[in-house]
XYZ file of C-alpha atoms in Angstrom:
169
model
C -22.627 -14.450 -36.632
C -25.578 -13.017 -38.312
C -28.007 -10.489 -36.138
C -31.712 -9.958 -37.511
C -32.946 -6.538 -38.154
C -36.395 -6.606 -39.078
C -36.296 -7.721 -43.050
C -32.364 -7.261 -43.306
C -29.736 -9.132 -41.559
C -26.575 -7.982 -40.316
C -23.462 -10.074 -40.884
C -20.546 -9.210 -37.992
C -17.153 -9.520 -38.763
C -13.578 -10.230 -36.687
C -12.584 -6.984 -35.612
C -9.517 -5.642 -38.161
C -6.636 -4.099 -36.406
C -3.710 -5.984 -35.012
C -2.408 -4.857 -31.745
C 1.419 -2.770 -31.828
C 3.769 -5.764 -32.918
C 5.571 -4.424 -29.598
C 2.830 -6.727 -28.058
C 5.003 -9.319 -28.641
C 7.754 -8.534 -26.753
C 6.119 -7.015 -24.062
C 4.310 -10.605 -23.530
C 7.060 -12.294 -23.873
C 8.951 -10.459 -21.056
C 6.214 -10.802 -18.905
C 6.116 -14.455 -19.430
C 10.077 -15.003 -19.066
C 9.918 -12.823 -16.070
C 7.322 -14.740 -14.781
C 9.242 -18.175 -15.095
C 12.541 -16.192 -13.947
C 11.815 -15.708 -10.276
C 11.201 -19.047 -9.506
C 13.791 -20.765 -11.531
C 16.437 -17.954 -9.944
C 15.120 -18.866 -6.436
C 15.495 -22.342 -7.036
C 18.853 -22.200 -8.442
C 20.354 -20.181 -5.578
C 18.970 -22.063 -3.195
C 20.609 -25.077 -5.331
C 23.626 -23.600 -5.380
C 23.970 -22.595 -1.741
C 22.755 -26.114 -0.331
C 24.562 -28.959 -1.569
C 22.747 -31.833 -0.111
C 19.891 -30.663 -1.337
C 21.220 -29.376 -4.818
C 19.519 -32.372 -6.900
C 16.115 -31.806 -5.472
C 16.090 -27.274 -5.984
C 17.381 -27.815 -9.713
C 15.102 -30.349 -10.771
C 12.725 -28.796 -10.740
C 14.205 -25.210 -11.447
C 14.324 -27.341 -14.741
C 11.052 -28.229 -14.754
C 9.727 -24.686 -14.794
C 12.511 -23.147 -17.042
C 12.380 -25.481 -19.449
C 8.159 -25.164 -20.755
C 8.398 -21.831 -19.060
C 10.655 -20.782 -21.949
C 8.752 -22.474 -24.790
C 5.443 -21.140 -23.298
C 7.365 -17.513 -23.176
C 8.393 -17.835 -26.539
C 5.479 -19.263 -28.556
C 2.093 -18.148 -27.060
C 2.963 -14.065 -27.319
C 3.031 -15.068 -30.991
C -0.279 -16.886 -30.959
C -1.892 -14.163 -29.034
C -0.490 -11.609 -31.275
C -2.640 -13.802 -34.081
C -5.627 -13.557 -32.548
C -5.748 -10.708 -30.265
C -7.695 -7.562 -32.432
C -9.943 -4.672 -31.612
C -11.699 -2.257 -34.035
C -13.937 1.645 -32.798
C -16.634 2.416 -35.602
C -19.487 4.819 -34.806
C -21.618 2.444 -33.462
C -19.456 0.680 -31.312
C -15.914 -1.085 -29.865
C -15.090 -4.475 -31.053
C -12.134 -6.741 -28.840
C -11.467 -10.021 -29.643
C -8.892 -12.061 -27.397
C -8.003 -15.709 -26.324
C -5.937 -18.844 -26.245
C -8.257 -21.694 -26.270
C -11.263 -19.910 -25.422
C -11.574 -17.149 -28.317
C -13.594 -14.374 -27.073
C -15.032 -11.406 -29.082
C -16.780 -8.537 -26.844
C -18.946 -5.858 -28.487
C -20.146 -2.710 -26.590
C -22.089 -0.198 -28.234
C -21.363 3.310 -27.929
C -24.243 4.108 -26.254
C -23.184 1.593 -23.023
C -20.201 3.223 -23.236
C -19.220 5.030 -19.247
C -15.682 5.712 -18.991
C -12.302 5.439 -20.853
C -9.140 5.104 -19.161
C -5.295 4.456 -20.196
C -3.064 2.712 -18.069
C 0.878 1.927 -18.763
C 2.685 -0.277 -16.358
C 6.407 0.000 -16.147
C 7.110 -2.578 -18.537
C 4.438 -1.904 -21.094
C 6.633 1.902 -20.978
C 10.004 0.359 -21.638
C 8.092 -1.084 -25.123
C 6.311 2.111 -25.549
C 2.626 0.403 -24.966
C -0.600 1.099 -23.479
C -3.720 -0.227 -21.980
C -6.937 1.221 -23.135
C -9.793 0.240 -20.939
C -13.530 0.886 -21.953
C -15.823 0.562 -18.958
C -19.419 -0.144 -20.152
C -22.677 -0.705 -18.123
C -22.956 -4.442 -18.258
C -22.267 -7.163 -15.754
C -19.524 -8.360 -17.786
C -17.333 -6.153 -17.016
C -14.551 -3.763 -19.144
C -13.548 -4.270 -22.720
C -9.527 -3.699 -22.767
C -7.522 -3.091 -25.975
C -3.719 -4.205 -24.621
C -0.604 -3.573 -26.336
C -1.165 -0.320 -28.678
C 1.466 2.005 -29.059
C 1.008 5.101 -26.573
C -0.215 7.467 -29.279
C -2.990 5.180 -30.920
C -4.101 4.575 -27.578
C -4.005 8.159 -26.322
C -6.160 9.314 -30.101
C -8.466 5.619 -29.078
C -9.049 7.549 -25.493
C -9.657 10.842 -27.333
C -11.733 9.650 -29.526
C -14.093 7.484 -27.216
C -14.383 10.234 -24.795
C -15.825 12.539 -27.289
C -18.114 9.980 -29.036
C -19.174 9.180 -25.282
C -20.179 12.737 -24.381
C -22.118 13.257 -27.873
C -23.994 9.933 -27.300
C -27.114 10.467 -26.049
C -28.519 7.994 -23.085
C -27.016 7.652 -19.854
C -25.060 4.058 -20.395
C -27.377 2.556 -18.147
């Protein structure tokens, strides 16, 4: 993508950091975990009904069996494509499956900047940063860095947030 600037242009480029390779695994468990409760509920339910046995494992079987490829291939496509990058002048996310997306908020939209760990993101030792901006399109978030990059990423965004003039409006 090339922006105009009066007589120069201005070339943007894929932002370069990779998320924690954590990421990975995190997904992944989410995913399997995902495709667990059904299968489980399906199984037992197989299990404890005999008549009906054929008809609960089927498609127990039909769930586990993409659920598990899906678990086990697309964290490492995501981990491909998923990157985010802070300069001066601004956060860059990009994300997507088959829909890439690439967000850029300026520092000078930037409102708030928040952290957030759920409980499996803390067994891998990850972290959510979340940059709210004033646009309609809502938050940029930067998933799966390891808890100190994202704790300096929150330090540093804060400060560069307060010494920004404007009011992120």
């Amino acid at each position: 993508m090339v922006l105009d600037q009066g007589n120069r242009s201005l070339r943007l480029r894929p932002p370069r950091h990779p998320l924690d390779r954590r990421a990975v695994a995190w997904w992944r468990t989410q995913l399997l975990l995902t495709v667990a409760a059904p299968v489980a509920v399906l199984g037992l339910l197989g299990a404890l009904i005999a008549p009906a046995r054929f008809w609960l494992l089927l498609p127990a079987a039909v769930i586990a069996v993409p659920g598990v490829l899906i678990g086990v291939l697309l964290p490492l496509w995501w981990y491909k494509v998923h990157r985010w990058e802070v300069t001066d002048d601004a956060v860059y996310v990009r994300t997507g499956f088959f829909w890439m997306e690439g967000r850029i908020a300026p520092m000078s939209r930037l409102q708030t900047v928040d952290t957030m760990r759920g409980p499996v993101q803390r067994i891998f030792g990850l972290t959510t940063v979340t940059v709210t901006t004033a646009s309609a399109r809502g938050a940029l978030k930067v998933k799966g860095l390891d808890h100190e990059t994202a704790a300096e990423l929150a330090e540093r965004l804060a400060l560069v947030t307060q010494a920004t003039p404007g009011d992120a409006t």
